[in-house]
Amino acid sequence: MKKKLQDKLLLYPCPILLITSKFGNEENVFTVSWSGIACSHPEYITISVKPTRFSYNLICNSGCFTANIINENLLEIADYCGTFSGKNHDKFRECNLTKIPGKMIDVPLILECPINIECEVERVLELGSHHLIVARVVEKLVDEHISGTNLHESLNPVTYFRPNYYSLNKQILGVYGKTHDTI
Ligand SMILES: Cc1cc2nc3c(=O)[nH]c(=O)nc-3n(C[C@H](O)[C@H](O)[C@H](O)COP(=O)(O)O)c2cc1C
């Protein structure tokens, strides 16, 4: 039997990204967990952003942003960047984040994040409380010491399931395309 889900929960678990943006002299960083892979060829991702966020106008005015995947070490910073606004905080400075220049776009990447994705905005869907920003991936960078074979182990990923943050158990439960062997 089923009953109606009363909670605000939709999909879970959600990844945690630090999104950087820049327009003119203003730069900002904020936290997003409503995001997704939208297409693999060409590569697109989406982020859902409330238009009241300081970052929203920077992203829409410049037409670009970077998505930086956090790890466990950066969780406190992600929580801070998702609590305070760039309207009255220099979160890069307050969190001691190191900016490095983007390769394809004029928006700083976050050195401390193991994976950095540079994006160009292609569409904005004004859905309601949040606007869905559809963006083409123009560059992807990863820390030098991380290889394809040890990606998950090295990333130390965390996830958000309101109101908690969770670590991801490193136990492998199955392998893509091979977990159905006994069916
Ligand atoms: C874990 C976490 C996830 C969040 N996810 C989103 C999100 O997906 N979209 C959004 O608009 N705000 C999200 N927020 C809230 C913004 O990060 C927060 O309002 C932030 O202060 C906005 O910063 P800004 O005004 O400097 O752009 C999230 C906050 C946290 C802590």
mmCIF file with all atom_site columns, C-alpha atoms and ligand atoms in Angstrom:
data_model
loop_
_atom_site.group_PDB
_atom_site.id
_atom_site.type_symbol
_atom_site.label_atom_id
_atom_site.label_alt_id
_atom_site.label_comp_id
_atom_site.label_asym_id
_atom_site.label_entity_id
_atom_site.label_seq_id
_atom_site.pdbx_PDB_ins_code
_atom_site.Cartn_x
_atom_site.Cartn_y
_atom_site.Cartn_z
_atom_site.occupancy
_atom_site.B_iso_or_equiv
_atom_site.pdbx_formal_charge
_atom_site.auth_seq_id
_atom_site.auth_comp_id
_atom_site.auth_asym_id
_atom_site.auth_atom_id
_atom_site.pdbx_PDB_model_num
ATOM   1   C CA  . MET A 1 1   ? 0.000  0.000   0.000   1.00 0.00 ? 1   MET A CA  1
ATOM   2   C CA  . LYS A 1 2   ? 1.041  3.605   -0.576  1.00 0.00 ? 2   LYS A CA  1
ATOM   3   C CA  . LYS A 1 3   ? 0.202  6.902   1.072   1.00 0.00 ? 3   LYS A CA  1
ATOM   4   C CA  . LYS A 1 4   ? 0.761  10.457  -0.112  1.00 0.00 ? 4   LYS A CA  1
ATOM   5   C CA  . LEU A 1 5   ? 4.256  11.765  0.578   1.00 0.00 ? 5   LEU A CA  1
ATOM   6   C CA  . GLN A 1 6   ? 3.654  14.913  2.633   1.00 0.00 ? 6   GLN A CA  1
ATOM   7   C CA  . ASP A 1 7   ? 7.294  15.966  2.861   1.00 0.00 ? 7   ASP A CA  1
ATOM   8   C CA  . LYS A 1 8   ? 8.801  18.496  0.438   1.00 0.00 ? 8   LYS A CA  1
ATOM   9   C CA  . LEU A 1 9   ? 11.128 15.724  -0.705  1.00 0.00 ? 9   LEU A CA  1
ATOM   10  C CA  . LEU A 1 10  ? 11.265 15.103  -4.455  1.00 0.00 ? 10  LEU A CA  1
ATOM   11  C CA  . LEU A 1 11  ? 14.402 13.313  -5.599  1.00 0.00 ? 11  LEU A CA  1
ATOM   12  C CA  . TYR A 1 12  ? 17.284 12.263  -3.421  1.00 0.00 ? 12  TYR A CA  1
ATOM   13  C CA  . PRO A 1 13  ? 20.140 12.071  -2.691  1.00 0.00 ? 13  PRO A CA  1
ATOM   14  C CA  . CYS A 1 14  ? 21.368 15.359  -4.131  1.00 0.00 ? 14  CYS A CA  1
ATOM   15  C CA  . PRO A 1 15  ? 24.959 16.255  -4.993  1.00 0.00 ? 15  PRO A CA  1
ATOM   16  C CA  . ILE A 1 16  ? 26.541 19.386  -3.518  1.00 0.00 ? 16  ILE A CA  1
ATOM   17  C CA  . LEU A 1 17  ? 28.149 21.928  -5.848  1.00 0.00 ? 17  LEU A CA  1
ATOM   18  C CA  . LEU A 1 18  ? 29.855 25.246  -5.312  1.00 0.00 ? 18  LEU A CA  1
ATOM   19  C CA  . ILE A 1 19  ? 28.781 27.493  -8.182  1.00 0.00 ? 19  ILE A CA  1
ATOM   20  C CA  . THR A 1 20  ? 30.997 30.447  -9.062  1.00 0.00 ? 20  THR A CA  1
ATOM   21  C CA  . SER A 1 21  ? 29.952 33.413  -11.170 1.00 0.00 ? 21  SER A CA  1
ATOM   22  C CA  . LYS A 1 22  ? 31.345 36.736  -12.320 1.00 0.00 ? 22  LYS A CA  1
ATOM   23  C CA  . PHE A 1 23  ? 29.883 39.814  -13.999 1.00 0.00 ? 23  PHE A CA  1
ATOM   24  C CA  . GLY A 1 24  ? 31.965 42.991  -14.339 1.00 0.00 ? 24  GLY A CA  1
ATOM   25  C CA  . ASN A 1 25  ? 33.847 43.463  -11.058 1.00 0.00 ? 25  ASN A CA  1
ATOM   26  C CA  . GLU A 1 26  ? 31.554 41.217  -9.044  1.00 0.00 ? 26  GLU A CA  1
ATOM   27  C CA  . GLU A 1 27  ? 32.406 37.596  -8.295  1.00 0.00 ? 27  GLU A CA  1
ATOM   28  C CA  . ASN A 1 28  ? 30.483 35.176  -6.125  1.00 0.00 ? 28  ASN A CA  1
ATOM   29  C CA  . VAL A 1 29  ? 30.210 31.613  -4.922  1.00 0.00 ? 29  VAL A CA  1
ATOM   30  C CA  . PHE A 1 30  ? 27.117 29.814  -3.639  1.00 0.00 ? 30  PHE A CA  1
ATOM   31  C CA  . THR A 1 31  ? 25.891 26.294  -2.980  1.00 0.00 ? 31  THR A CA  1
ATOM   32  C CA  . VAL A 1 32  ? 23.535 24.327  -5.167  1.00 0.00 ? 32  VAL A CA  1
ATOM   33  C CA  . SER A 1 33  ? 22.204 20.826  -4.741  1.00 0.00 ? 33  SER A CA  1
ATOM   34  C CA  . TRP A 1 34  ? 19.336 20.864  -7.214  1.00 0.00 ? 34  TRP A CA  1
ATOM   35  C CA  . SER A 1 35  ? 21.372 20.009  -10.258 1.00 0.00 ? 35  SER A CA  1
ATOM   36  C CA  . GLY A 1 36  ? 21.626 17.293  -12.840 1.00 0.00 ? 36  GLY A CA  1
ATOM   37  C CA  . ILE A 1 37  ? 23.253 15.799  -15.900 1.00 0.00 ? 37  ILE A CA  1
ATOM   38  C CA  . ALA A 1 38  ? 21.049 16.740  -18.841 1.00 0.00 ? 38  ALA A CA  1
ATOM   39  C CA  . CYS A 1 39  ? 22.868 15.375  -21.893 1.00 0.00 ? 39  CYS A CA  1
ATOM   40  C CA  . SER A 1 40  ? 26.103 13.521  -22.656 1.00 0.00 ? 40  SER A CA  1
ATOM   41  C CA  . HIS A 1 41  ? 26.667 14.397  -26.350 1.00 0.00 ? 41  HIS A CA  1
ATOM   42  C CA  . PRO A 1 42  ? 27.034 17.365  -26.260 1.00 0.00 ? 42  PRO A CA  1
ATOM   43  C CA  . GLU A 1 43  ? 27.472 17.654  -22.530 1.00 0.00 ? 43  GLU A CA  1
ATOM   44  C CA  . TYR A 1 44  ? 24.869 19.683  -20.665 1.00 0.00 ? 44  TYR A CA  1
ATOM   45  C CA  . ILE A 1 45  ? 24.095 20.116  -16.990 1.00 0.00 ? 45  ILE A CA  1
ATOM   46  C CA  . THR A 1 46  ? 21.283 21.927  -15.210 1.00 0.00 ? 46  THR A CA  1
ATOM   47  C CA  . ILE A 1 47  ? 21.107 23.890  -11.988 1.00 0.00 ? 47  ILE A CA  1
ATOM   48  C CA  . SER A 1 48  ? 17.931 25.207  -10.358 1.00 0.00 ? 48  SER A CA  1
ATOM   49  C CA  . VAL A 1 49  ? 18.365 28.658  -8.900  1.00 0.00 ? 49  VAL A CA  1
ATOM   50  C CA  . LYS A 1 50  ? 15.993 30.991  -7.068  1.00 0.00 ? 50  LYS A CA  1
ATOM   51  C CA  . PRO A 1 51  ? 16.006 34.317  -8.921  1.00 0.00 ? 51  PRO A CA  1
ATOM   52  C CA  . THR A 1 52  ? 16.435 36.117  -5.572  1.00 0.00 ? 52  THR A CA  1
ATOM   53  C CA  . ARG A 1 53  ? 19.953 34.677  -5.177  1.00 0.00 ? 53  ARG A CA  1
ATOM   54  C CA  . PHE A 1 54  ? 22.751 37.201  -5.690  1.00 0.00 ? 54  PHE A CA  1
ATOM   55  C CA  . SER A 1 55  ? 24.358 34.672  -8.028  1.00 0.00 ? 55  SER A CA  1
ATOM   56  C CA  . TYR A 1 56  ? 21.317 34.504  -10.293 1.00 0.00 ? 56  TYR A CA  1
ATOM   57  C CA  . ASN A 1 57  ? 21.883 37.881  -11.944 1.00 0.00 ? 57  ASN A CA  1
ATOM   58  C CA  . LEU A 1 58  ? 25.632 37.336  -12.240 1.00 0.00 ? 58  LEU A CA  1
ATOM   59  C CA  . ILE A 1 59  ? 25.006 34.046  -14.046 1.00 0.00 ? 59  ILE A CA  1
ATOM   60  C CA  . CYS A 1 60  ? 22.252 35.384  -16.301 1.00 0.00 ? 60  CYS A CA  1
ATOM   61  C CA  . ASN A 1 61  ? 24.095 38.620  -17.133 1.00 0.00 ? 61  ASN A CA  1
ATOM   62  C CA  . SER A 1 62  ? 27.422 36.948  -17.950 1.00 0.00 ? 62  SER A CA  1
ATOM   63  C CA  . GLY A 1 63  ? 25.921 33.807  -19.487 1.00 0.00 ? 63  GLY A CA  1
ATOM   64  C CA  . CYS A 1 64  ? 28.359 31.507  -17.725 1.00 0.00 ? 64  CYS A CA  1
ATOM   65  C CA  . PHE A 1 65  ? 29.275 29.868  -14.407 1.00 0.00 ? 65  PHE A CA  1
ATOM   66  C CA  . THR A 1 66  ? 31.435 27.100  -13.032 1.00 0.00 ? 66  THR A CA  1
ATOM   67  C CA  . ALA A 1 67  ? 30.212 24.080  -11.079 1.00 0.00 ? 67  ALA A CA  1
ATOM   68  C CA  . ASN A 1 68  ? 32.740 22.780  -8.566  1.00 0.00 ? 68  ASN A CA  1
ATOM   69  C CA  . ILE A 1 69  ? 32.140 19.421  -6.921  1.00 0.00 ? 69  ILE A CA  1
ATOM   70  C CA  . ILE A 1 70  ? 32.886 19.397  -3.213  1.00 0.00 ? 70  ILE A CA  1
ATOM   71  C CA  . ASN A 1 71  ? 34.328 16.655  -1.015  1.00 0.00 ? 71  ASN A CA  1
ATOM   72  C CA  . GLU A 1 72  ? 34.014 16.006  2.731   1.00 0.00 ? 72  GLU A CA  1
ATOM   73  C CA  . ASN A 1 73  ? 36.733 18.571  3.548   1.00 0.00 ? 73  ASN A CA  1
ATOM   74  C CA  . LEU A 1 74  ? 34.688 21.324  1.895   1.00 0.00 ? 74  LEU A CA  1
ATOM   75  C CA  . LEU A 1 75  ? 31.348 20.552  3.517   1.00 0.00 ? 75  LEU A CA  1
ATOM   76  C CA  . GLU A 1 76  ? 31.531 23.312  6.135   1.00 0.00 ? 76  GLU A CA  1
ATOM   77  C CA  . ILE A 1 77  ? 32.411 25.814  3.411   1.00 0.00 ? 77  ILE A CA  1
ATOM   78  C CA  . ALA A 1 78  ? 29.532 24.621  1.225   1.00 0.00 ? 78  ALA A CA  1
ATOM   79  C CA  . ASP A 1 79  ? 27.176 25.061  4.170   1.00 0.00 ? 79  ASP A CA  1
ATOM   80  C CA  . TYR A 1 80  ? 28.505 28.597  4.736   1.00 0.00 ? 80  TYR A CA  1
ATOM   81  C CA  . CYS A 1 81  ? 28.242 29.530  1.045   1.00 0.00 ? 81  CYS A CA  1
ATOM   82  C CA  . GLY A 1 82  ? 24.689 28.212  1.069   1.00 0.00 ? 82  GLY A CA  1
ATOM   83  C CA  . THR A 1 83  ? 23.713 30.252  4.116   1.00 0.00 ? 83  THR A CA  1
ATOM   84  C CA  . PHE A 1 84  ? 25.213 33.687  3.499   1.00 0.00 ? 84  PHE A CA  1
ATOM   85  C CA  . SER A 1 85  ? 24.671 35.860  0.437   1.00 0.00 ? 85  SER A CA  1
ATOM   86  C CA  . GLY A 1 86  ? 27.244 37.533  -1.767  1.00 0.00 ? 86  GLY A CA  1
ATOM   87  C CA  . LYS A 1 87  ? 25.060 40.649  -1.487  1.00 0.00 ? 87  LYS A CA  1
ATOM   88  C CA  . ASN A 1 88  ? 26.897 41.436  1.758   1.00 0.00 ? 88  ASN A CA  1
ATOM   89  C CA  . HIS A 1 89  ? 29.649 38.801  2.047   1.00 0.00 ? 89  HIS A CA  1
ATOM   90  C CA  . ASP A 1 90  ? 32.886 38.125  0.187   1.00 0.00 ? 90  ASP A CA  1
ATOM   91  C CA  . LYS A 1 91  ? 32.544 34.354  0.559   1.00 0.00 ? 91  LYS A CA  1
ATOM   92  C CA  . PHE A 1 92  ? 35.720 33.580  -1.395  1.00 0.00 ? 92  PHE A CA  1
ATOM   93  C CA  . ARG A 1 93  ? 37.750 35.542  1.177   1.00 0.00 ? 93  ARG A CA  1
ATOM   94  C CA  . GLU A 1 94  ? 35.776 34.472  4.250   1.00 0.00 ? 94  GLU A CA  1
ATOM   95  C CA  . CYS A 1 95  ? 36.159 30.782  3.307   1.00 0.00 ? 95  CYS A CA  1
ATOM   96  C CA  . ASN A 1 96  ? 39.804 31.092  2.187   1.00 0.00 ? 96  ASN A CA  1
ATOM   97  C CA  . LEU A 1 97  ? 38.935 29.660  -1.213  1.00 0.00 ? 97  LEU A CA  1
ATOM   98  C CA  . THR A 1 98  ? 41.635 29.902  -3.883  1.00 0.00 ? 98  THR A CA  1
ATOM   99  C CA  . LYS A 1 99  ? 40.424 31.264  -7.215  1.00 0.00 ? 99  LYS A CA  1
ATOM   100 C CA  . ILE A 1 100 ? 42.092 30.062  -10.398 1.00 0.00 ? 100 ILE A CA  1
ATOM   101 C CA  . PRO A 1 101 ? 41.199 31.403  -13.841 1.00 0.00 ? 101 PRO A CA  1
ATOM   102 C CA  . GLY A 1 102 ? 38.753 29.454  -15.965 1.00 0.00 ? 102 GLY A CA  1
ATOM   103 C CA  . LYS A 1 103 ? 40.249 28.014  -19.153 1.00 0.00 ? 103 LYS A CA  1
ATOM   104 C CA  . MET A 1 104 ? 37.327 28.721  -21.491 1.00 0.00 ? 104 MET A CA  1
ATOM   105 C CA  . ILE A 1 105 ? 35.273 31.323  -19.624 1.00 0.00 ? 105 ILE A CA  1
ATOM   106 C CA  . ASP A 1 106 ? 36.057 34.413  -17.559 1.00 0.00 ? 106 ASP A CA  1
ATOM   107 C CA  . VAL A 1 107 ? 34.856 32.974  -14.256 1.00 0.00 ? 107 VAL A CA  1
ATOM   108 C CA  . PRO A 1 108 ? 37.155 31.754  -11.461 1.00 0.00 ? 108 PRO A CA  1
ATOM   109 C CA  . LEU A 1 109 ? 37.344 28.065  -10.581 1.00 0.00 ? 109 LEU A CA  1
ATOM   110 C CA  . ILE A 1 110 ? 37.861 26.831  -7.024  1.00 0.00 ? 110 ILE A CA  1
ATOM   111 C CA  . LEU A 1 111 ? 41.279 25.201  -6.621  1.00 0.00 ? 111 LEU A CA  1
ATOM   112 C CA  . GLU A 1 112 ? 40.255 23.246  -3.501  1.00 0.00 ? 112 GLU A CA  1
ATOM   113 C CA  . CYS A 1 113 ? 37.433 21.411  -5.337  1.00 0.00 ? 113 CYS A CA  1
ATOM   114 C CA  . PRO A 1 114 ? 38.591 18.168  -6.994  1.00 0.00 ? 114 PRO A CA  1
ATOM   115 C CA  . ILE A 1 115 ? 36.434 18.627  -10.107 1.00 0.00 ? 115 ILE A CA  1
ATOM   116 C CA  . ASN A 1 116 ? 35.643 21.902  -11.876 1.00 0.00 ? 116 ASN A CA  1
ATOM   117 C CA  . ILE A 1 117 ? 33.152 22.254  -14.725 1.00 0.00 ? 117 ILE A CA  1
ATOM   118 C CA  . GLU A 1 118 ? 32.997 25.375  -16.876 1.00 0.00 ? 118 GLU A CA  1
ATOM   119 C CA  . CYS A 1 119 ? 29.560 26.099  -18.330 1.00 0.00 ? 119 CYS A CA  1
ATOM   120 C CA  . GLU A 1 120 ? 27.856 28.437  -20.759 1.00 0.00 ? 120 GLU A CA  1
ATOM   121 C CA  . VAL A 1 121 ? 24.185 29.167  -20.198 1.00 0.00 ? 121 VAL A CA  1
ATOM   122 C CA  . GLU A 1 122 ? 22.001 28.120  -23.079 1.00 0.00 ? 122 GLU A CA  1
ATOM   123 C CA  . ARG A 1 123 ? 18.466 28.369  -21.690 1.00 0.00 ? 123 ARG A CA  1
ATOM   124 C CA  . VAL A 1 124 ? 16.695 29.564  -18.590 1.00 0.00 ? 124 VAL A CA  1
ATOM   125 C CA  . LEU A 1 125 ? 13.307 28.021  -17.853 1.00 0.00 ? 125 LEU A CA  1
ATOM   126 C CA  . GLU A 1 126 ? 11.301 30.171  -15.447 1.00 0.00 ? 126 GLU A CA  1
ATOM   127 C CA  . LEU A 1 127 ? 9.473  27.339  -13.702 1.00 0.00 ? 127 LEU A CA  1
ATOM   128 C CA  . GLY A 1 128 ? 8.329  29.061  -10.502 1.00 0.00 ? 128 GLY A CA  1
ATOM   129 C CA  . SER A 1 129 ? 10.218 29.392  -7.234  1.00 0.00 ? 129 SER A CA  1
ATOM   130 C CA  . HIS A 1 130 ? 13.344 28.197  -9.067  1.00 0.00 ? 130 HIS A CA  1
ATOM   131 C CA  . HIS A 1 131 ? 14.541 28.833  -12.592 1.00 0.00 ? 131 HIS A CA  1
ATOM   132 C CA  . LEU A 1 132 ? 16.153 25.914  -14.378 1.00 0.00 ? 132 LEU A CA  1
ATOM   133 C CA  . ILE A 1 133 ? 19.432 26.959  -15.967 1.00 0.00 ? 133 ILE A CA  1
ATOM   134 C CA  . VAL A 1 134 ? 20.449 24.674  -18.807 1.00 0.00 ? 134 VAL A CA  1
ATOM   135 C CA  . ALA A 1 135 ? 24.140 25.018  -19.556 1.00 0.00 ? 135 ALA A CA  1
ATOM   136 C CA  . ARG A 1 136 ? 26.583 23.533  -22.026 1.00 0.00 ? 136 ARG A CA  1
ATOM   137 C CA  . VAL A 1 137 ? 29.791 22.158  -20.542 1.00 0.00 ? 137 VAL A CA  1
ATOM   138 C CA  . VAL A 1 138 ? 32.762 23.825  -22.244 1.00 0.00 ? 138 VAL A CA  1
ATOM   139 C CA  . GLU A 1 139 ? 35.576 22.463  -20.046 1.00 0.00 ? 139 GLU A CA  1
ATOM   140 C CA  . LYS A 1 140 ? 36.053 19.856  -17.301 1.00 0.00 ? 140 LYS A CA  1
ATOM   141 C CA  . LEU A 1 141 ? 39.092 19.751  -15.032 1.00 0.00 ? 141 LEU A CA  1
ATOM   142 C CA  . VAL A 1 142 ? 40.150 17.323  -12.331 1.00 0.00 ? 142 VAL A CA  1
ATOM   143 C CA  . ASP A 1 143 ? 42.971 17.332  -9.762  1.00 0.00 ? 143 ASP A CA  1
ATOM   144 C CA  . GLU A 1 144 ? 46.132 15.835  -11.265 1.00 0.00 ? 144 GLU A CA  1
ATOM   145 C CA  . HIS A 1 145 ? 46.441 12.989  -8.745  1.00 0.00 ? 145 HIS A CA  1
ATOM   146 C CA  . ILE A 1 146 ? 42.930 11.687  -9.469  1.00 0.00 ? 146 ILE A CA  1
ATOM   147 C CA  . SER A 1 147 ? 42.635 9.069   -12.198 1.00 0.00 ? 147 SER A CA  1
ATOM   148 C CA  . GLY A 1 148 ? 39.650 7.363   -13.815 1.00 0.00 ? 148 GLY A CA  1
ATOM   149 C CA  . THR A 1 149 ? 40.283 4.176   -11.884 1.00 0.00 ? 149 THR A CA  1
ATOM   150 C CA  . ASN A 1 150 ? 40.283 5.739   -8.422  1.00 0.00 ? 150 ASN A CA  1
ATOM   151 C CA  . LEU A 1 151 ? 37.760 8.520   -9.122  1.00 0.00 ? 151 LEU A CA  1
ATOM   152 C CA  . HIS A 1 152 ? 35.178 7.617   -6.492  1.00 0.00 ? 152 HIS A CA  1
ATOM   153 C CA  . GLU A 1 153 ? 37.712 6.756   -3.769  1.00 0.00 ? 153 GLU A CA  1
ATOM   154 C CA  . SER A 1 154 ? 39.634 10.003  -4.306  1.00 0.00 ? 154 SER A CA  1
ATOM   155 C CA  . LEU A 1 155 ? 36.635 12.289  -4.520  1.00 0.00 ? 155 LEU A CA  1
ATOM   156 C CA  . ASN A 1 156 ? 35.319 11.569  -1.035  1.00 0.00 ? 156 ASN A CA  1
ATOM   157 C CA  . PRO A 1 157 ? 31.856 12.747  -2.086  1.00 0.00 ? 157 PRO A CA  1
ATOM   158 C CA  . VAL A 1 158 ? 29.066 13.985  0.147   1.00 0.00 ? 158 VAL A CA  1
ATOM   159 C CA  . THR A 1 159 ? 25.378 14.274  -0.451  1.00 0.00 ? 159 THR A CA  1
ATOM   160 C CA  . TYR A 1 160 ? 22.503 16.402  0.832   1.00 0.00 ? 160 TYR A CA  1
ATOM   161 C CA  . PHE A 1 161 ? 19.213 15.045  2.078   1.00 0.00 ? 161 PHE A CA  1
ATOM   162 C CA  . ARG A 1 162 ? 17.511 17.922  3.845   1.00 0.00 ? 162 ARG A CA  1
ATOM   163 C CA  . PRO A 1 163 ? 18.348 18.830  6.547   1.00 0.00 ? 163 PRO A CA  1
ATOM   164 C CA  . ASN A 1 164 ? 21.357 16.512  6.771   1.00 0.00 ? 164 ASN A CA  1
ATOM   165 C CA  . TYR A 1 165 ? 24.581 15.954  4.913   1.00 0.00 ? 165 TYR A CA  1
ATOM   166 C CA  . TYR A 1 166 ? 25.719 12.362  4.421   1.00 0.00 ? 166 TYR A CA  1
ATOM   167 C CA  . SER A 1 167 ? 28.943 10.713  3.419   1.00 0.00 ? 167 SER A CA  1
ATOM   168 C CA  . LEU A 1 168 ? 28.663 8.095   0.700   1.00 0.00 ? 168 LEU A CA  1
ATOM   169 C CA  . ASN A 1 169 ? 29.473 4.612   1.834   1.00 0.00 ? 169 ASN A CA  1
ATOM   170 C CA  . LYS A 1 170 ? 32.354 3.356   -0.293  1.00 0.00 ? 170 LYS A CA  1
ATOM   171 C CA  . GLN A 1 171 ? 31.030 -0.187  -0.331  1.00 0.00 ? 171 GLN A CA  1
ATOM   172 C CA  . ILE A 1 172 ? 30.347 -1.204  -3.938  1.00 0.00 ? 172 ILE A CA  1
ATOM   173 C CA  . LEU A 1 173 ? 26.883 -2.809  -4.197  1.00 0.00 ? 173 LEU A CA  1
ATOM   174 C CA  . GLY A 1 174 ? 26.996 -3.792  -7.858  1.00 0.00 ? 174 GLY A CA  1
ATOM   175 C CA  . VAL A 1 175 ? 28.496 -3.057  -11.235 1.00 0.00 ? 175 VAL A CA  1
ATOM   176 C CA  . TYR A 1 176 ? 26.668 -1.346  -14.111 1.00 0.00 ? 176 TYR A CA  1
ATOM   177 C CA  . GLY A 1 177 ? 25.134 -3.912  -16.422 1.00 0.00 ? 177 GLY A CA  1
ATOM   178 C CA  . LYS A 1 178 ? 26.258 -6.870  -14.288 1.00 0.00 ? 178 LYS A CA  1
ATOM   179 C CA  . THR A 1 179 ? 24.080 -6.622  -11.205 1.00 0.00 ? 179 THR A CA  1
ATOM   180 C CA  . HIS A 1 180 ? 21.211 -8.561  -12.821 1.00 0.00 ? 180 HIS A CA  1
ATOM   181 C CA  . ASP A 1 181 ? 23.138 -11.821 -13.312 1.00 0.00 ? 181 ASP A CA  1
ATOM   182 C CA  . THR A 1 182 ? 20.863 -13.936 -11.100 1.00 0.00 ? 182 THR A CA  1
ATOM   183 C CA  . ILE A 1 183 ? 17.506 -12.629 -12.429 1.00 0.00 ? 183 ILE A CA  1
HETATM 184 C C1  . LIG B 2 .   ? 23.208 22.315  0.820   1.00 0.00 ? 1   LIG B C1  1
HETATM 185 C C2  . LIG B 2 .   ? 22.551 23.515  0.170   1.00 0.00 ? 1   LIG B C2  1
HETATM 186 C C3  . LIG B 2 .   ? 21.977 23.368  -1.072  1.00 0.00 ? 1   LIG B C3  1
HETATM 187 C C4  . LIG B 2 .   ? 21.367 24.458  -1.712  1.00 0.00 ? 1   LIG B C4  1
HETATM 188 N N1  . LIG B 2 .   ? 20.825 24.294  -2.949  1.00 0.00 ? 1   LIG B N1  1
HETATM 189 C C5  . LIG B 2 .   ? 20.302 25.357  -3.613  1.00 0.00 ? 1   LIG B C5  1
HETATM 190 C C6  . LIG B 2 .   ? 19.795 25.212  -4.935  1.00 0.00 ? 1   LIG B C6  1
HETATM 191 O O1  . LIG B 2 .   ? 19.819 24.133  -5.523  1.00 0.00 ? 1   LIG B O1  1
HETATM 192 N N2  . LIG B 2 .   ? 19.292 26.320  -5.533  1.00 0.00 ? 1   LIG B N2  1
HETATM 193 C C7  . LIG B 2 .   ? 19.230 27.549  -4.923  1.00 0.00 ? 1   LIG B C7  1
HETATM 194 O O2  . LIG B 2 .   ? 18.754 28.524  -5.527  1.00 0.00 ? 1   LIG B O2  1
HETATM 195 N N3  . LIG B 2 .   ? 19.701 27.714  -3.657  1.00 0.00 ? 1   LIG B N3  1
HETATM 196 C C8  . LIG B 2 .   ? 20.246 26.659  -3.002  1.00 0.00 ? 1   LIG B C8  1
HETATM 197 N N4  . LIG B 2 .   ? 20.735 26.806  -1.737  1.00 0.00 ? 1   LIG B N4  1
HETATM 198 C C9  . LIG B 2 .   ? 20.632 28.105  -1.072  1.00 0.00 ? 1   LIG B C9  1
HETATM 199 C C10 . LIG B 2 .   ? 21.686 29.113  -1.557  1.00 0.00 ? 1   LIG B C10 1
HETATM 200 O O3  . LIG B 2 .   ? 22.963 28.516  -1.650  1.00 0.00 ? 1   LIG B O3  1
HETATM 201 C C11 . LIG B 2 .   ? 21.746 30.295  -0.544  1.00 0.00 ? 1   LIG B C11 1
HETATM 202 O O4  . LIG B 2 .   ? 20.514 30.972  -0.563  1.00 0.00 ? 1   LIG B O4  1
HETATM 203 C C12 . LIG B 2 .   ? 22.904 31.238  -0.793  1.00 0.00 ? 1   LIG B C12 1
HETATM 204 O O5  . LIG B 2 .   ? 23.061 32.042  0.348   1.00 0.00 ? 1   LIG B O5  1
HETATM 205 C C13 . LIG B 2 .   ? 22.721 32.114  -2.011  1.00 0.00 ? 1   LIG B C13 1
HETATM 206 O O6  . LIG B 2 .   ? 23.903 32.819  -2.192  1.00 0.00 ? 1   LIG B O6  1
HETATM 207 P P1  . LIG B 2 .   ? 24.026 34.135  -3.077  1.00 0.00 ? 1   LIG B P1  1
HETATM 208 O O7  . LIG B 2 .   ? 22.905 35.066  -2.665  1.00 0.00 ? 1   LIG B O7  1
HETATM 209 O O8  . LIG B 2 .   ? 25.385 34.668  -2.716  1.00 0.00 ? 1   LIG B O8  1
HETATM 210 O O9  . LIG B 2 .   ? 23.923 33.738  -4.514  1.00 0.00 ? 1   LIG B O9  1
HETATM 211 C C14 . LIG B 2 .   ? 21.348 25.720  -1.076  1.00 0.00 ? 1   LIG B C14 1
HETATM 212 C C15 . LIG B 2 .   ? 21.921 25.865  0.192   1.00 0.00 ? 1   LIG B C15 1
HETATM 213 C C16 . LIG B 2 .   ? 22.526 24.769  0.813   1.00 0.00 ? 1   LIG B C16 1
HETATM 214 C C17 . LIG B 2 .   ? 23.160 24.946  2.163   1.00 0.00 ? 1   LIG B C17 1
#
